[in-house]
Coordinates of C-alpha atoms in Angstrom, one line a residue:
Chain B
X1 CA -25.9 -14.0 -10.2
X2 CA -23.2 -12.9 -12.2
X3 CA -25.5 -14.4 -15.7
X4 CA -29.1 -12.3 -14.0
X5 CA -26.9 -9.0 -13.9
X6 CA -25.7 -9.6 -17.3
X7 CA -29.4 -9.8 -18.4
X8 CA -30.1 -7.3 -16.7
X9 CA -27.7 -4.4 -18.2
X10 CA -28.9 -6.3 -21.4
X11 CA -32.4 -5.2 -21.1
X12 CA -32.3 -2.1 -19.0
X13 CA -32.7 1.4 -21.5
X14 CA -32.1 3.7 -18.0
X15 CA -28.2 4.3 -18.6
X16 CA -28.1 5.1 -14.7
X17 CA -28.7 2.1 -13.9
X18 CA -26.7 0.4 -16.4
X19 CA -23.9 2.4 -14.8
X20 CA -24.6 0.9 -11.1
X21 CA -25.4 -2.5 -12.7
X22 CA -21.6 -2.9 -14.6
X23 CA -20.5 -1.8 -10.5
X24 CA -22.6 -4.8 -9.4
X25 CA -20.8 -7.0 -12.2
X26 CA -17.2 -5.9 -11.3
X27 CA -18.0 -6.6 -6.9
X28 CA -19.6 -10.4 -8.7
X29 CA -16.9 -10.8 -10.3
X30 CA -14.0 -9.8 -7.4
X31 CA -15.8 -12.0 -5.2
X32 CA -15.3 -14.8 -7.9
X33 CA -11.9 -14.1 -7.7
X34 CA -11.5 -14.3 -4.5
X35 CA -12.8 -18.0 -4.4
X36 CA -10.4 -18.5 -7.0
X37 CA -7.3 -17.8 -5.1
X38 CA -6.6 -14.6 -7.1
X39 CA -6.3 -12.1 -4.0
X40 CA -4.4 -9.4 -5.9
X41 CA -7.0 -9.2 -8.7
X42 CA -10.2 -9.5 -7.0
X43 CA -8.8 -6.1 -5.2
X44 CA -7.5 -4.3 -8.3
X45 CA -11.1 -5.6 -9.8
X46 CA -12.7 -4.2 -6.8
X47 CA -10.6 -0.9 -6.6
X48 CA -11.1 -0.3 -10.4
X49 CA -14.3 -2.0 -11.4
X50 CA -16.5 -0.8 -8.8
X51 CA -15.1 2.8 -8.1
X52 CA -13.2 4.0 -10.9
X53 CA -15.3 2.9 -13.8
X54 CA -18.7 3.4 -12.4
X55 CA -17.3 7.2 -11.4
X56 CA -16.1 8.0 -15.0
X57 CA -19.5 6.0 -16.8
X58 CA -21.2 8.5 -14.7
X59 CA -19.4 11.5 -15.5
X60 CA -20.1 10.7 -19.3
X61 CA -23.9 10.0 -18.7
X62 CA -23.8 13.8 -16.9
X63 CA -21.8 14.9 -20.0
X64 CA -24.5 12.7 -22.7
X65 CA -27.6 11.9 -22.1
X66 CA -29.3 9.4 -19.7
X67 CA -31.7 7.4 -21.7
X68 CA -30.9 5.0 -24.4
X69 CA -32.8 5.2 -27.7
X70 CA -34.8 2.1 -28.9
X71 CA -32.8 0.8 -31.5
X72 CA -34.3 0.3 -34.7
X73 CA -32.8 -2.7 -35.9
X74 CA -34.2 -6.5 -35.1
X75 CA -32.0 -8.2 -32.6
X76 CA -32.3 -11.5 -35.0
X77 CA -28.9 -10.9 -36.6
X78 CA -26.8 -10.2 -33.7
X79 CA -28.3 -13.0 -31.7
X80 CA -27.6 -15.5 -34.8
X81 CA -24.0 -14.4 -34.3
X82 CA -23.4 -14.1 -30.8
X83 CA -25.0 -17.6 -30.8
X84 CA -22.7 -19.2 -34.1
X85 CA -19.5 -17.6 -32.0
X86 CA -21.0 -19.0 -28.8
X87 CA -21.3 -22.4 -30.3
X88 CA -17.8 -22.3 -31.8
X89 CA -16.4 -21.0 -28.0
X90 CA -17.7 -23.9 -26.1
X91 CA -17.1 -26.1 -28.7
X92 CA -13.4 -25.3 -28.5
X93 CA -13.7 -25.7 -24.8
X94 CA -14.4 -29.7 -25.4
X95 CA -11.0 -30.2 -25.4
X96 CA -10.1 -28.1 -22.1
X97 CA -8.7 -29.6 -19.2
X98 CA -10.9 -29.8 -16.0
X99 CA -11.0 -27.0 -14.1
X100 CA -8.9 -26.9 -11.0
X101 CA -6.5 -30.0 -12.1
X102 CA -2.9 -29.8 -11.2
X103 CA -1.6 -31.4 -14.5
X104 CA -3.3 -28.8 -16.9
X105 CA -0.3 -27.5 -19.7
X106 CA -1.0 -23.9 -17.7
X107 CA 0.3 -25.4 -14.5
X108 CA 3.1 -28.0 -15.8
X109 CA 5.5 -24.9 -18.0
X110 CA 7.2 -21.7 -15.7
X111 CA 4.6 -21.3 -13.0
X112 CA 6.1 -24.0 -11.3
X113 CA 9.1 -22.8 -11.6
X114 CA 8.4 -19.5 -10.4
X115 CA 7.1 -20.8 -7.4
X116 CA 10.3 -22.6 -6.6
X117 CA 12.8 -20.1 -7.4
X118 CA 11.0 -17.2 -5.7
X119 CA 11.6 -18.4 -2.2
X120 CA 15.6 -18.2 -3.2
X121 CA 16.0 -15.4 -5.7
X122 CA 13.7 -12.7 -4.7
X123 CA 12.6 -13.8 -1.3
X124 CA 9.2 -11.5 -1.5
X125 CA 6.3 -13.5 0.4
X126 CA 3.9 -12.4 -2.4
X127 CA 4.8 -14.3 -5.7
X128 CA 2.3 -12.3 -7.7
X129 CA 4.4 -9.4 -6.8
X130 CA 7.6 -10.8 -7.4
X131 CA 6.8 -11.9 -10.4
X132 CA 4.9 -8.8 -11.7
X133 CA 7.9 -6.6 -11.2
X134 CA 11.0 -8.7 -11.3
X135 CA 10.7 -12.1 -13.5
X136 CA 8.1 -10.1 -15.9
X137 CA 9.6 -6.6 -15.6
X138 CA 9.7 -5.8 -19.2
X139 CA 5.7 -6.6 -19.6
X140 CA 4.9 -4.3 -16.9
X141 CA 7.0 -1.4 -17.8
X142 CA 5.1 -1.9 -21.7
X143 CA 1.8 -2.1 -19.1
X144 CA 3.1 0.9 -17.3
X145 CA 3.7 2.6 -20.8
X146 CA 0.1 1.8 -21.8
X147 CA -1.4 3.3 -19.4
X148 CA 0.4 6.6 -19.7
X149 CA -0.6 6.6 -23.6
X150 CA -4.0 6.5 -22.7
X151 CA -3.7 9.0 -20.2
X152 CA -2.5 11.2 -22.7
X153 CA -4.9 10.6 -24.7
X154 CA -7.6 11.3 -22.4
X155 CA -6.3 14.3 -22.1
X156 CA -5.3 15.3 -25.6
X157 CA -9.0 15.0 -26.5
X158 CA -10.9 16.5 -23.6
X159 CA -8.4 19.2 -23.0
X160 CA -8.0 20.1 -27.2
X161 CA -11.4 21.1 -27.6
X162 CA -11.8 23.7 -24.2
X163 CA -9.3 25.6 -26.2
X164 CA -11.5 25.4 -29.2
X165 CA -14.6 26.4 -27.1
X166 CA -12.5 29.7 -26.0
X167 CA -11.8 30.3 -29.2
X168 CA -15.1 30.9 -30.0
X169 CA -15.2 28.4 -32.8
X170 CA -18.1 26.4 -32.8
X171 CA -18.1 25.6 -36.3
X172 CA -18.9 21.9 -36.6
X173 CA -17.9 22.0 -40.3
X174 CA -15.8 19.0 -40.7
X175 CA -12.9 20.8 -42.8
X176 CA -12.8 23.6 -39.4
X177 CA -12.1 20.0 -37.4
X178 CA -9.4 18.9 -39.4
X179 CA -7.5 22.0 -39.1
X180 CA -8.1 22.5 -35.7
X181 CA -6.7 19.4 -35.5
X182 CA -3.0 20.4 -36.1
X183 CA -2.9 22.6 -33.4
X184 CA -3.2 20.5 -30.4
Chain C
X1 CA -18.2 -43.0 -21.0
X2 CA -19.2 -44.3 -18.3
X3 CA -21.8 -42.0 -16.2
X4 CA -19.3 -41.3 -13.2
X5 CA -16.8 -39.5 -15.7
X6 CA -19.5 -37.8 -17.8
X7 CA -20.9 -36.1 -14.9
X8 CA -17.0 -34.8 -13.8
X9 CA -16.4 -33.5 -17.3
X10 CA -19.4 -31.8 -17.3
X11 CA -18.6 -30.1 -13.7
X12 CA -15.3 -30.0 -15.0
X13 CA -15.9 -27.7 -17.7
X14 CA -19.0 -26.0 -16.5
X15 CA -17.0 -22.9 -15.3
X16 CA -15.6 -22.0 -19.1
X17 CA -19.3 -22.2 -20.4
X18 CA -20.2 -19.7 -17.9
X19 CA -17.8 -17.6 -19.4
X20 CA -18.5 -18.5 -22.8
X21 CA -22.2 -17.3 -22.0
X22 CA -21.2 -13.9 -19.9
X23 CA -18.9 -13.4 -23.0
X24 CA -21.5 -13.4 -25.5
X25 CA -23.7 -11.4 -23.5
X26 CA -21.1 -8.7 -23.6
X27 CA -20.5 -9.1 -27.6
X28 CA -24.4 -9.2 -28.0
X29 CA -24.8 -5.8 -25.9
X30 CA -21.8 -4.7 -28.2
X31 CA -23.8 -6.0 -31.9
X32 CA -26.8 -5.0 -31.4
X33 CA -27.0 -2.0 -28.6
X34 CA -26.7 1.3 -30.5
X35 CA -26.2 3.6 -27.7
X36 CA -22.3 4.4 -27.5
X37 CA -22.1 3.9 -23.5
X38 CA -23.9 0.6 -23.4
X39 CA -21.8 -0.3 -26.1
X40 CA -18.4 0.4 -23.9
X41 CA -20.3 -1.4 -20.7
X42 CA -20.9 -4.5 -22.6
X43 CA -17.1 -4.2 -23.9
X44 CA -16.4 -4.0 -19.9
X45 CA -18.5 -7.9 -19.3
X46 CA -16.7 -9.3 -22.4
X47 CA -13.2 -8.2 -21.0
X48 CA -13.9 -9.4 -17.2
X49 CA -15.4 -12.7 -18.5
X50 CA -12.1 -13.0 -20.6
X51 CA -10.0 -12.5 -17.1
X52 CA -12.5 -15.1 -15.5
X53 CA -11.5 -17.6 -17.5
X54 CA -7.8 -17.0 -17.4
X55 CA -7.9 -16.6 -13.8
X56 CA -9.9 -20.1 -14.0
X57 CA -6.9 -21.9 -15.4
X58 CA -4.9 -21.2 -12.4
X59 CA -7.0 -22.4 -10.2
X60 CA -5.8 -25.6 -8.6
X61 CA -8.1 -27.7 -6.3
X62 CA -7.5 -27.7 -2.4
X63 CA -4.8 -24.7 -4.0
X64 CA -4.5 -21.1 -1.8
X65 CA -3.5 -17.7 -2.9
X66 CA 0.4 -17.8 -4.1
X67 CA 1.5 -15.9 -0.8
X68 CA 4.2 -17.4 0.8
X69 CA 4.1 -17.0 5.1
X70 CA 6.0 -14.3 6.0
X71 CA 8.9 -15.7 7.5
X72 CA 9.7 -17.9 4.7
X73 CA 8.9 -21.5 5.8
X74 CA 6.9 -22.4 2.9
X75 CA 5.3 -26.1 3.8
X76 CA 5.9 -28.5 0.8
X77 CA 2.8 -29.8 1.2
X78 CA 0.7 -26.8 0.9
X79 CA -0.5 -26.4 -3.0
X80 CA -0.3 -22.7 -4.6
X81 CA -2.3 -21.9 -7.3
X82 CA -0.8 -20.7 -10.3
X83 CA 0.4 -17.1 -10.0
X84 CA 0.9 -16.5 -13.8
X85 CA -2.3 -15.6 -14.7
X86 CA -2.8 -12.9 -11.6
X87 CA 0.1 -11.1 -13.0
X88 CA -0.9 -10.9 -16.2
X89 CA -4.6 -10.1 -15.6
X90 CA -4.1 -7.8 -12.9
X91 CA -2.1 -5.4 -15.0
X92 CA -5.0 -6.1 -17.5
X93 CA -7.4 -4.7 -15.7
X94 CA -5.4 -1.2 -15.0
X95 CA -4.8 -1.1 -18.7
X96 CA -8.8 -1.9 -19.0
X97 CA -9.9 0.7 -17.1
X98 CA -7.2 3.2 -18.9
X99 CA -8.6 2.4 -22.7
X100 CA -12.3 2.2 -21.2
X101 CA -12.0 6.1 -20.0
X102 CA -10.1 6.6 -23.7
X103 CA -13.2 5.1 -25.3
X104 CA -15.7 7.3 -23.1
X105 CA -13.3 10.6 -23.6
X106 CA -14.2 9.7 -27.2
X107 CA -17.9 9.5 -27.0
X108 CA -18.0 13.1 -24.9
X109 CA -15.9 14.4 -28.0
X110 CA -18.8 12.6 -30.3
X111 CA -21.4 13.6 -28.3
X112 CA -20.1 17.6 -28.8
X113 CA -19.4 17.0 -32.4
X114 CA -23.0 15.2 -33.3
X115 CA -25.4 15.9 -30.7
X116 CA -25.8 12.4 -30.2
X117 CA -24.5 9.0 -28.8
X118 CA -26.8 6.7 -30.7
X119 CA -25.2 5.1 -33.7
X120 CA -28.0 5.1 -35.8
X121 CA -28.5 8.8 -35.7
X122 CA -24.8 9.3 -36.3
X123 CA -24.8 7.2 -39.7
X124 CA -27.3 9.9 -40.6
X125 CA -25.5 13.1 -39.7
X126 CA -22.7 11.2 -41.5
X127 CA -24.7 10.5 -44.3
X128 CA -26.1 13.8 -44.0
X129 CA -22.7 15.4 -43.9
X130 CA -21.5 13.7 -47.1
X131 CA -24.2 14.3 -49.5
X132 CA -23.5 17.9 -49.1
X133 CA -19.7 17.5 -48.9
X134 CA -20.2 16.2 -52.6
X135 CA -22.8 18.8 -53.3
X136 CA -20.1 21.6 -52.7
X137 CA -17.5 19.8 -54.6
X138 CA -19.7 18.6 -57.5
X139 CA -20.7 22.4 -58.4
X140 CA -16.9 23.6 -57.7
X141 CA -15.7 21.2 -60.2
X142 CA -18.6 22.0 -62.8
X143 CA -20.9 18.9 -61.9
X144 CA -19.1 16.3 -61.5
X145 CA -17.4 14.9 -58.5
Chain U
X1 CA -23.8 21.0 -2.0
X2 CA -23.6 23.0 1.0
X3 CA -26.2 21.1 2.8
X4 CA -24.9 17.6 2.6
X5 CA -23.3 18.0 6.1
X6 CA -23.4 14.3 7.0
X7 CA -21.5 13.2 3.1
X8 CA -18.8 16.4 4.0
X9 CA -17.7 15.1 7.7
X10 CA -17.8 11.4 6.6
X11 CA -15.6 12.5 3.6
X12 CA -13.2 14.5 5.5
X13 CA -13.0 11.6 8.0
X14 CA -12.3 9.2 4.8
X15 CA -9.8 10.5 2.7
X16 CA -6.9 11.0 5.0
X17 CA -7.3 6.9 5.9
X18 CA -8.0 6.2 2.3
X19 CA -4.2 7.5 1.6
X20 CA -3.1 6.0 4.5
X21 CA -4.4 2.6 3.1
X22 CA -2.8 3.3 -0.3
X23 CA 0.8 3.8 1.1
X24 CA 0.4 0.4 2.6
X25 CA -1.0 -1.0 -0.5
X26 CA 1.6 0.8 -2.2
X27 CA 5.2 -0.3 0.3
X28 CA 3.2 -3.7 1.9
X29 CA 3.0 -5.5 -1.4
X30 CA 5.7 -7.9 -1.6
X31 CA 3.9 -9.4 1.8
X32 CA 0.6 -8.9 1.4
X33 CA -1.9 -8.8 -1.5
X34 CA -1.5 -4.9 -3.2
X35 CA 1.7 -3.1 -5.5
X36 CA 1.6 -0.2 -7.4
X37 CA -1.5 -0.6 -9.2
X38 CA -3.9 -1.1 -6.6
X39 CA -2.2 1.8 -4.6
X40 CA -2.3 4.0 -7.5
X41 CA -6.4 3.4 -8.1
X42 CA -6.9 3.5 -4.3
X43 CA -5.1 6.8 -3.9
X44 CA -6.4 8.5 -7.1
X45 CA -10.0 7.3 -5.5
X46 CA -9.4 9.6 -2.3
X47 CA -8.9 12.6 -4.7
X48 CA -11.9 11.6 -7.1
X49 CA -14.3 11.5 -3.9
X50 CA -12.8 14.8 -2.2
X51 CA -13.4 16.0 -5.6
X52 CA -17.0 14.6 -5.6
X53 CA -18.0 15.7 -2.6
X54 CA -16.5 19.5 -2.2
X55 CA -16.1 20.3 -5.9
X56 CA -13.6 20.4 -8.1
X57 CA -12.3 23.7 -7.4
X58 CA -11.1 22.4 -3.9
X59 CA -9.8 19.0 -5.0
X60 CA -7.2 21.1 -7.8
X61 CA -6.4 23.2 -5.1
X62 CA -5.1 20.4 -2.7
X63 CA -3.8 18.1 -6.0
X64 CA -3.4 21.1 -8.7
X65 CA -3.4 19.5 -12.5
X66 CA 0.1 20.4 -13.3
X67 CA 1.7 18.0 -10.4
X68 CA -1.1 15.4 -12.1
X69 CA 0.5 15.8 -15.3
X70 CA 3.8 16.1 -14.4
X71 CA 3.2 12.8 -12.1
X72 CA 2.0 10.7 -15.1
X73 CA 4.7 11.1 -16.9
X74 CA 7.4 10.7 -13.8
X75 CA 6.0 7.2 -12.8
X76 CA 7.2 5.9 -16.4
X77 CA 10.6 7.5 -15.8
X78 CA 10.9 6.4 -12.6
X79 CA 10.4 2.8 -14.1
X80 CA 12.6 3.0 -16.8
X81 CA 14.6 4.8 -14.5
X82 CA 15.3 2.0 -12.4
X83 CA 16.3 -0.3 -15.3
X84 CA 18.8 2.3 -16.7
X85 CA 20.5 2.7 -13.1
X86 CA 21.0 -1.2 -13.4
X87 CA 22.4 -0.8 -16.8
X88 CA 24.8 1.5 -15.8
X89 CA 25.9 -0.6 -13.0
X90 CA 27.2 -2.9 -15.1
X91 CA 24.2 -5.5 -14.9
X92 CA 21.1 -6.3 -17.3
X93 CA 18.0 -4.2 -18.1
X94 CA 16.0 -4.0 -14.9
X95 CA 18.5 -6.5 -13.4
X96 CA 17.4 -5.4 -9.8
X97 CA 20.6 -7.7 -8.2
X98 CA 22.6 -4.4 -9.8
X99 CA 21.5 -2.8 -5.9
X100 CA 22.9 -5.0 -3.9
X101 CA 25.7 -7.3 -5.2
X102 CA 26.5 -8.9 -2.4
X103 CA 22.9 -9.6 -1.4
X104 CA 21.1 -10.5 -4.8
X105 CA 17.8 -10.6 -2.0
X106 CA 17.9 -7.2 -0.7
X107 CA 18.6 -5.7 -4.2
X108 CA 15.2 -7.5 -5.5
X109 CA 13.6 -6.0 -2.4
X110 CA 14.9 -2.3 -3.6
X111 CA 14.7 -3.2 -7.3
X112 CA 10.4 -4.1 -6.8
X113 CA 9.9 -1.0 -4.8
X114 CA 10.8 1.3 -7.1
X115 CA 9.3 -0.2 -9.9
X116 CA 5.8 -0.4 -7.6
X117 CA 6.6 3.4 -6.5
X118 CA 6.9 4.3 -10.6
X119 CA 3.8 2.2 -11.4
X120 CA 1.6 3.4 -8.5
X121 CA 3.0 7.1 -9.4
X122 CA 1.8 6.8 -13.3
X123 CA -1.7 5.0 -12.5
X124 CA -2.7 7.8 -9.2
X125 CA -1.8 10.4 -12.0
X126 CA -3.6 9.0 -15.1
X127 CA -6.2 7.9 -13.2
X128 CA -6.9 11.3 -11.4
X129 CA -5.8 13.3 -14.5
X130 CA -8.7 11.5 -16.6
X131 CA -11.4 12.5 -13.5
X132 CA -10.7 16.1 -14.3
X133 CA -10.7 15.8 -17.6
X134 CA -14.0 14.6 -16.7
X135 CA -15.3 17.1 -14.7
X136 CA -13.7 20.1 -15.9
X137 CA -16.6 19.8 -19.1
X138 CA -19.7 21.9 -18.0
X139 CA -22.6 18.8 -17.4
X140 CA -25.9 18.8 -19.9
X141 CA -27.6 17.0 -16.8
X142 CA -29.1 19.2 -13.4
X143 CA -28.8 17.7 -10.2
X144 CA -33.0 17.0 -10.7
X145 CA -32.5 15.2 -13.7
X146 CA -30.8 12.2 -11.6

């Protein structure tokens, strides 16, 4: 299901649909998540995937245009790559332990350890949380700052040119742009 | 190898070819899609098929979700799966969604600058844009740029 | 949108348990699935679909943009907070046993929930701060063209 809707964002030119389509992918893909014992993520995949994303893909479709254009090149060169890269992908995958063995290098390192210590050191039911915010506190601070940067960002660009817009400027020379650009 | 084996590995390893194939759907809608917001959906299946196969890893067979009972008394017998890869994915995924508005800020900002989201018709405003930019600056130099 | 009386009740009715459901999310997750990031989307959701549904003149006037941006930017400190607090108290960088010495436990417990209150407190802001970025742009699409 998760390959057909795939396909289908592939072939569809009605950006609308696109946009409910990638909301379709994101519920697939919680509900995969779910079966494999990744609670926390198959909500924040649900949470974000299916209402955030679809919400701001639709607020840039009301801000663009709907439709996408035929594209004039032929898909020949692009399918020779994706299909080279593809190759190369599962080939490296020969060599991949099965899925869902318990002697896999991922499962034989620190997550074993984790799970042993958390009971003792942090005492938090949930050792996805403990983890996220106490062994691996540093990451998710630099997560934490990430997320703020591209906050700002966001609104660096959107708010930047409002100003612009009062201004009265609607010069689209690229010089006015760069100039403009030292004010924000 | 005997046909009992060949027929694990293959069951074994069919959930990281799925991936592999959702992956290369996404870089494919990436390639050879010119419209901007198709481009960043197809961006969107390549990263979720990339936190499929991660959260694949940690899967361990007859395993449940890494949540302990509440009061504490954790059965030794009961097999977790790994939580490594939920923390690291699930802060992914916020950090996903916070780039993928970044990237669609950026095509609004396109879109006002160019009129347009397709690529192709960017390359020619650029193109466009350029031959006059040396036009200007050929005749304020005396003809040569 | 005046006449979409059923999508205004059901919204009204919505949003109050949507944040209800995020402060769980947000204080229940060291014992159930949920933590700062999934509290932060879930409560920045109520705002987008208050917004949604009444406008967005209505939705800044209940969450205005300044507290949005100021709330971004506190959720990091708040973070980085915590670790300082620990510093000073004589331990490592976001050594959360600084809190309660005698119970290395309970100051885990204090040391996580801060850290999820900082994260959900940056992600609710970014999150909602990028929506009316959004919708603050005048659309080139009518209503009919959907």
């Amino acid at each position: 299901m998760l390959v057909a809707t795939a396909l289908a964002i592939v072939r569809l030119r009605n950006l609308f649909a696109v946009a409910m389509l990638s909301g379709v992918f994101s519920l697939l893909s919680a509900l995969l998540f779910v079966v494999l014992d990744a609670v926390d993520v198959a909500f924040t995949e649900a949470a974000v995937g299916a209402g955030i994303s679809t919400v701001l893909v639709l607020g840039t479709l009301a801000l663009t245009s709907r439709v996408e254009k035929p594209s004039s090149h032929s898909p020949a060169l692009p399918l020779f790559v994706v299909f080279v890269t593809g190759a190369a992908l599962i080939y490296g995958t020969l060599d991949m332990p099965n899925f869902g063995s318990a002697d896999a290098p991922a499962m034989t390192h620190v997550a074993p350890d984790y799970l042993a210590r958390t009971p003792e050191e942090i005492d938090v039911p949930n050792v996805v949380t403990a983890i996220l915010a106490s062994y691996r506190g540093y990451d998710t601070l630099g997560e934490t700052a990430v997320v703020f940067t591209a906050g700002i960002g966001v609104l660096l660009l959107m708010s930047g040119l409002r100003r612009r817009r009062e201004d009265g400027d609607d010069d689209d020379d690229d010089e006015d742009t760069e100039k403009d650009g030292g004010v924000y | 190898m005997a046909d009992g084996t060949t027929f694990e590995y293959i069951v074994g390893h069919a959930n990281y070819w799925l991936f592999s194939v959702l992956m290369m759907t996404g870089l494919y809608v990436v390639v050879a899609r010119g419209n901007l917001v198709k481009k960043i959906v197809g961006l969107n299946m390549f990263q979720t098929s990339v936190f499929m196969l991660y959260i694949s890893t940690g899967k361990i067979t007859g395993g449940t979700a890494p949540i302990f009972p509440t009061d504490m008394k954790i059965d030794p017998a009961v097999v977790y799966s790994n939580p490594l890869p939920h923390v690291l994915i699930l802060t992914a995924i916020v950090v996903g969604i916070a780039t993928t508005a970044l990237g669609l800020a950026l095509i609004i900002r396109i879109r006002e600058e160019y009129d347009t989201i397709e690529e192709d018709d960017i390359l020619a405003a650029e193109k466009l844009m350029a031959a006059e930019d040396d036009k200007l600056h050929g005749e304020s130099m005396g003809g040569r740029a | 949108m005046r006449h979409h009386l059923i999508l205004r009740v059901v919204t009204k009715l919505l949003v109050g348990s949507i944040i209800l459901f995020a402060f769980y999310v947000q204080f229940h997750g060291d014992f159930s699935p949920g933590g700062g990031f999934q509290a932060g989307v879930i409560m920045a959701v109520a705002f987008i679909l208050y917004g949604i549904v009444f406008g967005l003149g209505k939705a800044q006037a209940v969450f205005p943009p300044w507290v949005v941006h100021k709330m971004v930017a506190l959720g990091v400190l708040i973070y980085a907070g915590t670790g300082v607090v620990s510093l000073l108290l004589g331990y490592g960088y976001l050594d959360y046993d600084a809190f309660a010495p005698h119970h290395p436990s309970h100051g885990q417990h204090y040391g996580i929930l801060a850290v999820e209150l900082g994260v959900g407190v940056t992600v609710t802001g970014v999150m909602v701060a990028v929506y009316y970025a959004f919708a603050a742009r005048p659309a080139r699409l009518s209503d009919e063209e959907w």
